[in-house]
């Protein structure tokens, strides 16, 4: 017996659009207590014809609980597959969402399982845009998933690069394993992951280390001592590590930045979830919740701190990470796209990130040029003539976009509400008669979370090459460091009872204060 079932979904938390799918059912063994589904995900292949496509599936049963098939990578409410999966299911109504990163449409629907019958379900995905064809490749910097899952995770999330955090303080994947001969694993042209990344997370916040030759030894570290700066300097000097500040509001962030060794800082981070937000700053510097109300407050506070760093003349590119394996996100929910002028390579991607030829996102895809140049560019007028920037923007998204905004020296100076998606947009020219910076961001109209994209900054130098330093922002970080020093000296939990140990922990913060005092001497 066969029949047709039309699937439907209305706009909900994820901003889903209407989808109708034909499902064929046929009778199975009479009297069976369960039914089954064969789910096939298809998308455009190289020839343009539909073919099986790796993807992520969020499947919930009649009780609303997630269905997680054994043998496939899964986390919280979703699993990843190579394009086809067959499941035995109890009778009832099931709902699904299928996604493959932000470059593909999101598909969703429902189906009914009847005892003794099978559902054959084909779910189509379509491309919104092919960013690699435009030179943009995505990576993410905060992955806690098993290394053996990475090949399928990269394919099914359409992610090109990911270092895997195999050491997280006293948790080490290598404790009972020999170190691998190969740290960098390339799956195919355009996809690679690295096995030697570490997270050092303590009282002052979290630092991420990438491209290590060997794990950092964090076993003996306490909440405060030794200072994380000890490992930071060792990792850079001995292993040439890439150092990332996992998010800007960590108490030790200004101190880490002052070392000069921080290569990137996460502004699309793990407090931003696919279906909500982690609405606090954990043990970081808390925000003013009246100034930054939920659900966007944590994300906007994050960006404003980053803008203050830029206003101190510090050109640190933004990064993005999801903490999949710890927090509810899929791998690559928060990701950073880097523009390459040549074919993808692991090394070239990091070099592009270092130069700020990038944008971060957890949804919208935002490709921007200023006077024909990519983000990260320094636009100069050596003779001191004013610089006029003209922005060309293209924006794609599965969600409606509330606005595109231009941020200059930390302030929103231009806004376009309800911009067109997929069509070229020319923004009003921005006039610079003195040096500064600017970036473009897009904010999605998604009520339950902070979904956005932001370019890395463009730098503008008018006259003599210089990086403007804004006095209020330097003073902001001096007050921040003073509060951190005061908390360490008070030591209410008795973590630093040995005076010499306490002094060793305080020393990097005092050095950071000197760094910002020097900046204050350059401030306008």
XYZ file of C-alpha atoms in Angstrom:
524
model
C 0.000 0.000 0.000
C 1.351 3.481 -0.743
C 0.177 7.012 -0.091
C 1.264 10.626 0.127
C 1.841 12.759 3.200
C 2.464 16.493 2.816
C 4.885 17.933 5.355
C 4.585 21.462 6.617
C 6.204 23.910 8.994
C 5.298 27.439 9.960
C 7.659 30.221 10.969
C 8.917 29.477 14.455
C 11.925 30.037 16.665
C 14.398 29.392 13.875
C 12.624 31.584 11.345
C 11.702 28.616 9.163
C 9.896 28.979 5.887
C 7.087 26.830 4.528
C 8.212 23.506 3.068
C 6.176 20.778 1.430
C 7.758 17.372 0.940
C 6.252 14.250 -0.514
C 6.608 11.132 1.622
C 5.950 7.644 0.295
C 4.822 5.006 2.762
C 4.487 1.289 2.341
C 3.240 -1.523 4.559
C 5.787 -3.539 6.509
C 5.394 -6.713 8.539
C 1.905 -6.864 10.034
C 1.747 -6.498 13.768
C 5.062 -4.658 14.114
C 5.153 -2.295 17.081
C 7.487 0.221 15.495
C 7.796 1.917 12.166
C 10.824 3.342 10.421
C 12.049 6.274 8.391
C 14.662 6.481 5.676
C 15.859 10.064 5.548
C 17.811 11.182 2.515
C 19.218 14.699 2.305
C 20.021 15.949 -1.171
C 21.596 19.081 -2.524
C 23.179 20.410 -5.685
C 26.310 18.494 -6.706
C 29.144 19.786 -8.853
C 27.088 19.140 -11.985
C 24.105 20.939 -10.490
C 22.064 17.744 -10.204
C 20.721 16.688 -6.804
C 22.859 14.167 -4.935
C 23.153 12.958 -1.307
C 24.551 15.717 0.883
C 26.106 15.517 4.377
C 24.135 17.606 6.849
C 23.042 18.131 10.452
C 19.632 16.865 11.584
C 17.611 17.952 14.614
C 14.893 15.323 15.028
C 12.350 15.339 17.859
C 9.830 12.656 18.716
C 6.217 12.655 19.922
C 7.388 13.610 23.419
C 9.417 16.533 22.087
C 12.695 14.876 23.076
C 15.581 14.682 20.579
C 16.179 11.458 18.657
C 19.916 10.677 18.478
C 20.828 7.621 16.389
C 23.647 5.424 17.731
C 26.820 5.322 15.688
C 26.590 8.885 14.346
C 28.187 12.024 15.806
C 25.584 13.692 17.990
C 25.341 16.421 20.583
C 22.407 17.624 22.682
C 19.564 18.028 20.150
C 21.165 17.062 16.827
C 23.183 14.500 14.919
C 25.289 14.621 11.772
C 25.122 12.230 8.843
C 26.601 11.748 5.377
C 23.247 12.298 3.704
C 21.256 9.131 4.383
C 20.073 7.638 7.660
C 17.575 4.882 8.497
C 15.879 4.740 11.899
C 13.374 2.514 13.681
C 10.937 4.780 15.519
C 7.949 4.424 17.797
C 4.622 5.472 16.260
C 3.773 9.140 16.485
C 4.500 12.549 15.025
C 8.112 13.645 14.443
C 9.552 17.048 13.568
C 12.885 17.758 11.952
C 15.193 20.592 10.976
C 17.993 19.905 8.495
C 20.868 22.358 8.070
C 24.317 22.441 6.465
C 25.953 25.647 7.609
C 24.816 29.133 6.622
C 25.496 28.807 2.880
C 22.548 26.429 2.412
C 18.828 26.831 2.953
C 17.321 25.420 6.111
C 14.679 22.692 5.623
C 12.130 21.621 8.196
C 8.968 19.595 8.428
C 6.998 16.854 10.149
C 6.160 13.248 9.403
C 4.025 10.549 11.002
C 5.301 7.096 11.918
C 2.782 4.257 11.936
C 3.437 0.810 13.369
C 4.742 -1.581 10.743
C 5.194 1.084 8.059
C 8.188 2.888 6.629
C 8.468 6.508 5.618
C 10.834 7.402 2.781
C 11.658 11.060 3.176
C 13.779 13.158 0.845
C 14.804 16.577 2.176
C 16.220 19.062 -0.336
C 18.781 21.732 0.518
C 19.606 24.586 -1.837
C 22.579 26.891 -1.905
C 22.104 30.483 -0.806
C 25.597 31.335 -2.065
C 28.866 29.553 -2.877
C 31.333 31.567 -0.815
C 34.424 29.470 -1.662
C 33.786 30.381 -5.299
C 34.207 34.001 -4.127
C 37.367 33.149 -2.163
C 35.796 32.898 1.333
C 36.467 29.838 3.553
C 34.989 29.197 7.001
C 36.576 27.959 10.193
C 35.816 27.934 13.887
C 38.042 28.121 16.933
C 36.229 26.387 19.811
C 35.584 22.679 19.239
C 35.340 20.147 22.091
C 34.118 17.176 20.047
C 35.928 13.796 19.714
C 38.681 14.024 17.081
C 37.338 10.936 15.305
C 34.080 12.826 14.602
C 35.760 15.759 12.866
C 35.804 14.419 9.288
C 32.017 14.011 9.210
C 31.420 17.177 11.234
C 33.405 19.293 8.790
C 31.616 17.831 5.775
C 28.126 17.998 7.229
C 28.535 21.535 8.617
C 30.259 22.701 5.409
C 33.173 23.923 7.506
C 36.660 24.173 6.027
C 38.875 24.320 9.106
C 38.791 23.519 12.816
C 41.439 23.034 15.486
C 40.268 20.480 18.071
C 40.706 21.310 21.767
C 42.239 18.045 22.947
C 43.517 19.610 26.209
C 41.326 21.622 28.552
C 43.147 22.230 31.824
C 43.224 18.835 33.559
C 41.249 17.083 30.834
C 43.614 15.728 28.185
C 42.837 13.467 25.251
C 46.527 12.522 25.270
C 46.760 11.360 28.868
C 46.604 7.684 27.891
C 47.514 8.036 24.222
C 50.749 8.665 22.360
C 50.992 12.010 20.615
C 50.096 11.702 16.931
C 52.737 11.748 14.236
C 50.445 13.975 12.207
C 48.969 16.994 13.970
C 47.361 18.484 10.876
C 44.893 16.248 9.036
C 43.640 17.246 5.597
C 40.484 15.399 4.596
C 40.223 16.589 1.021
C 41.080 19.755 -0.851
C 39.516 22.515 1.204
C 38.965 20.801 4.590
C 41.458 20.346 7.424
C 41.634 20.039 11.195
C 44.457 20.187 13.739
C 44.711 17.871 16.734
C 46.896 19.991 18.985
C 44.857 22.825 20.480
C 44.488 23.682 24.177
C 42.165 25.730 26.360
C 43.502 27.286 29.542
C 40.395 28.383 31.456
C 40.739 29.749 34.959
C 39.610 32.528 37.259
C 40.574 35.288 34.834
C 38.941 33.650 31.800
C 39.944 31.409 28.910
C 42.806 31.465 26.436
C 42.820 29.190 23.385
C 46.072 27.919 21.858
C 46.250 26.639 18.283
C 48.813 24.956 16.043
C 50.869 23.538 18.911
C 53.508 20.861 18.498
C 52.732 19.359 21.905
C 50.108 19.878 24.618
C 50.537 22.527 27.272
C 51.065 21.081 30.736
C 48.188 22.593 32.728
C 47.694 19.786 35.262
C 49.231 21.546 38.254
C 47.628 24.941 37.704
C 45.269 26.432 40.252
C 42.458 28.925 39.680
C 44.893 31.860 39.833
C 48.451 30.538 40.004
C 50.578 30.382 38.045
C 49.437 33.319 35.959
C 48.070 32.235 32.548
C 50.604 34.659 31.096
C 53.332 32.136 32.021
C 51.878 29.564 29.601
C 51.075 32.255 27.058
C 54.714 33.343 26.827
C 56.003 29.766 26.845
C 53.617 28.686 24.071
C 54.534 31.607 21.840
C 58.286 31.419 22.458
C 58.695 27.623 22.320
C 55.994 26.515 19.909
C 55.014 29.572 17.904
C 51.402 29.113 19.006
C 48.461 31.165 17.837
C 46.858 32.715 20.954
C 43.143 33.559 20.949
C 41.224 35.337 23.722
C 38.076 33.245 23.843
C 35.828 36.250 24.579
C 36.437 39.921 25.412
C 34.775 40.274 28.814
C 37.122 37.926 30.687
C 38.741 39.749 33.567
C 42.284 39.015 32.358
C 41.631 40.060 28.752
C 43.373 43.484 28.973
C 46.373 41.858 30.627
C 46.661 39.209 27.922
C 46.313 41.788 25.157
C 49.040 43.914 26.755
C 51.581 41.101 26.248
C 51.462 41.719 22.491
C 51.017 37.994 21.808
C 47.241 37.813 21.294
C 46.460 37.065 17.619
C 42.624 37.099 17.690
C 39.673 37.609 20.005
C 36.255 35.917 19.926
C 33.308 38.235 19.331
C 30.973 35.474 18.063
C 31.388 33.186 21.048
C 29.771 30.399 22.999
C 27.278 32.546 24.940
C 25.450 32.892 21.608
C 23.368 29.779 20.982
C 21.285 28.584 18.079
C 18.087 28.635 20.179
C 18.901 31.137 22.896
C 21.708 32.851 24.776
C 23.768 32.218 27.890
C 22.715 35.507 29.420
C 25.594 36.231 31.764
C 29.300 36.984 31.727
C 30.123 33.904 33.865
C 33.137 34.857 35.977
C 34.061 37.713 33.628
C 33.516 41.432 34.030
C 29.709 41.805 34.308
C 27.837 44.149 32.027
C 25.421 46.892 33.027
C 22.166 45.059 32.339
C 20.193 48.301 32.063
C 22.506 49.453 29.286
C 22.711 45.979 27.730
C 19.396 44.175 28.317
C 18.810 40.569 27.208
C 18.764 38.761 24.901
C 21.182 40.872 22.836
C 22.932 42.519 25.753
C 25.771 40.035 26.180
C 26.537 40.125 22.446
C 26.427 43.909 22.138
C 28.540 44.276 25.286
C 31.058 41.897 23.696
C 31.236 44.041 20.579
C 31.523 47.302 22.474
C 34.517 45.980 24.438
C 36.106 44.928 21.158
C 35.496 48.401 19.742
C 37.239 49.916 22.767
C 40.297 47.770 22.023
C 40.307 49.062 18.459
C 40.040 52.600 19.853
C 43.248 51.930 21.776
C 45.023 51.440 18.459
C 45.117 47.638 18.798
C 44.476 45.875 15.497
C 43.342 42.440 16.654
C 41.105 40.509 14.247
C 37.851 38.962 15.500
C 37.390 35.195 15.766
C 34.407 32.925 16.363
C 33.778 29.713 18.297
C 30.817 27.627 19.439
C 32.091 25.320 22.238
C 30.209 22.366 20.750
C 30.758 19.437 23.078
C 30.260 21.645 26.149
C 27.481 24.111 25.299
C 24.434 23.343 23.107
C 25.794 24.646 19.798
C 26.577 22.585 16.729
C 30.130 22.754 15.415
C 30.459 25.872 13.290
C 27.374 27.679 14.577
C 29.704 30.604 15.307
C 32.263 30.738 12.519
C 34.709 33.079 10.838
C 35.105 33.375 7.068
C 38.538 34.303 5.717
C 39.198 35.543 2.193
C 42.019 33.845 0.273
C 43.420 34.986 -3.060
C 44.709 31.469 -3.779
C 43.229 27.985 -3.266
C 42.546 26.966 0.314
C 45.362 25.805 2.566
C 45.449 25.540 6.334
C 48.415 27.890 6.591
C 46.959 30.464 4.192
C 43.695 30.545 6.164
C 45.496 31.514 9.381
C 47.536 34.126 7.543
C 44.326 35.600 6.147
C 42.819 35.686 9.640
C 45.949 37.415 10.963
C 45.499 40.113 8.327
C 41.808 40.553 9.215
C 40.518 39.601 5.749
C 37.476 38.165 7.430
C 33.980 38.351 8.820
C 32.415 36.482 11.750
C 28.869 35.158 11.811
C 26.340 32.851 13.430
C 23.885 33.183 10.562
C 24.016 36.070 8.064
C 26.645 35.991 5.326
C 28.125 39.457 4.928
C 30.580 40.172 2.108
C 31.790 43.766 2.173
C 34.429 45.733 0.332
C 35.444 49.352 0.897
C 36.844 51.124 -2.152
C 37.314 47.654 -3.626
C 39.356 46.404 -0.638
C 38.564 43.563 1.745
C 38.212 43.961 5.541
C 41.581 44.167 7.248
C 42.844 46.606 4.653
C 44.623 49.803 5.609
C 43.357 52.620 3.369
C 45.909 55.400 3.320
C 46.102 59.025 2.256
C 49.793 59.871 2.812
C 49.371 63.485 1.742
C 46.679 64.105 4.320
C 43.806 64.398 1.871
C 40.446 63.219 3.261
C 39.488 59.615 2.506
C 36.028 58.781 1.250
C 34.978 55.156 1.671
C 32.327 53.603 -0.514
C 31.029 50.231 0.673
C 29.748 47.467 -1.579
C 27.744 44.906 0.394
C 26.152 41.568 -0.360
C 24.095 39.790 2.264
C 22.518 36.329 2.347
C 20.580 34.818 5.233
C 18.108 32.114 6.233
C 16.636 34.630 8.693
C 15.149 38.068 8.077
C 17.663 40.860 8.625
C 16.687 43.745 10.856
C 19.440 46.098 9.749
C 22.879 46.662 8.317
C 24.953 49.081 10.391
C 28.226 50.887 9.790
C 30.294 51.304 12.958
C 32.958 54.018 13.008
C 35.367 54.357 15.934
C 32.866 52.477 18.100
C 29.696 54.360 17.130
C 26.934 53.397 14.718
C 27.015 56.104 12.048
C 24.770 54.617 9.365
C 21.926 52.104 9.356
C 19.809 50.453 6.661
C 16.645 48.786 7.930
C 15.207 45.678 6.220
C 17.953 45.412 3.578
C 17.494 43.343 0.436
C 19.054 39.877 0.585
C 21.253 38.523 -2.175
C 21.322 41.811 -4.077
C 24.293 44.210 -4.261
C 23.909 47.112 -1.827
C 25.832 50.381 -2.047
C 26.095 52.184 1.296
C 26.403 55.932 1.632
C 29.998 57.110 1.435
C 31.850 57.573 4.723
C 34.136 60.608 4.912
C 37.379 60.474 6.953
C 39.428 63.637 7.448
C 41.436 61.968 10.226
C 42.649 58.443 10.911
C 40.303 55.860 12.393
C 38.595 52.561 11.694
C 35.209 51.251 10.645
C 33.367 47.985 10.100
C 30.006 46.764 8.863
C 27.660 44.475 10.775
C 24.273 42.882 10.073
C 21.778 41.996 12.810
C 19.150 39.321 12.199
C 15.541 39.678 13.296
C 15.544 36.608 15.566
C 13.959 37.371 18.954
C 15.365 34.590 21.124
C 19.089 34.936 20.414
C 21.714 37.346 19.122
C 22.276 36.383 15.502
C 24.581 38.675 13.558
C 27.544 39.031 11.241
C 30.394 41.513 11.461
C 33.341 42.273 9.233
C 36.768 42.737 10.680
C 37.682 46.425 10.775
C 38.968 48.538 7.919
C 41.734 50.930 9.049
C 42.061 54.440 7.653
C 45.272 56.452 7.894
C 45.109 60.114 6.895
C 48.497 61.814 6.687
C 51.290 60.280 8.758
C 50.688 56.545 9.405
C 49.316 56.264 12.920
C 46.749 54.445 15.005
C 44.535 56.873 16.900
C 44.275 56.221 20.626
C 41.126 57.420 22.383
C 41.646 58.548 25.953
C 38.247 57.387 27.392
C 38.847 53.862 26.127
C 42.360 53.614 27.565
C 41.042 54.905 30.891
C 38.271 52.284 30.716
C 40.838 49.477 30.595
C 42.981 51.062 33.313
C 39.962 51.013 35.644
C 39.315 47.411 34.583
C 42.896 46.336 35.437
C 42.765 48.219 38.747
C 39.612 46.304 39.729
C 41.295 43.016 38.850
C 44.412 43.883 40.860
C 42.259 44.866 43.842
C 40.375 41.532 43.697
C 43.632 39.532 43.629
C 45.088 41.515 46.520
C 41.913 41.001 48.583
C 41.966 37.236 47.802
C 38.680 36.527 49.668
C 38.879 32.770 48.950
C 42.426 32.397 50.234
C 43.809 31.112 46.924
C 47.066 33.084 47.158
C 48.215 32.877 50.771
C 51.910 32.702 49.814
C 53.002 36.359 49.310
C 55.575 35.444 46.656
C 52.984 33.522 44.639
C 50.536 36.408 44.946
C 53.173 38.821 43.666
C 53.936 36.562 40.693
C 50.234 36.544 39.780
C 49.981 40.315 40.175
C 53.080 41.077 38.103
C 51.496 40.619 34.625
C 48.569 42.842 35.635
C 50.949 45.575 36.804
C 52.863 45.249 33.536
C 49.560 45.569 31.682
C 48.775 48.713 33.619
C 52.100 50.177 32.484
C 51.248 49.233 28.889
C 47.940 51.116 29.018
C 49.582 54.049 30.821
C 51.969 54.337 27.867
C 48.984 54.305 25.539
C 47.419 57.049 27.617
C 50.468 59.168 26.862
C 49.652 58.795 23.146
C 45.931 59.416 23.567
C 44.008 62.249 21.999
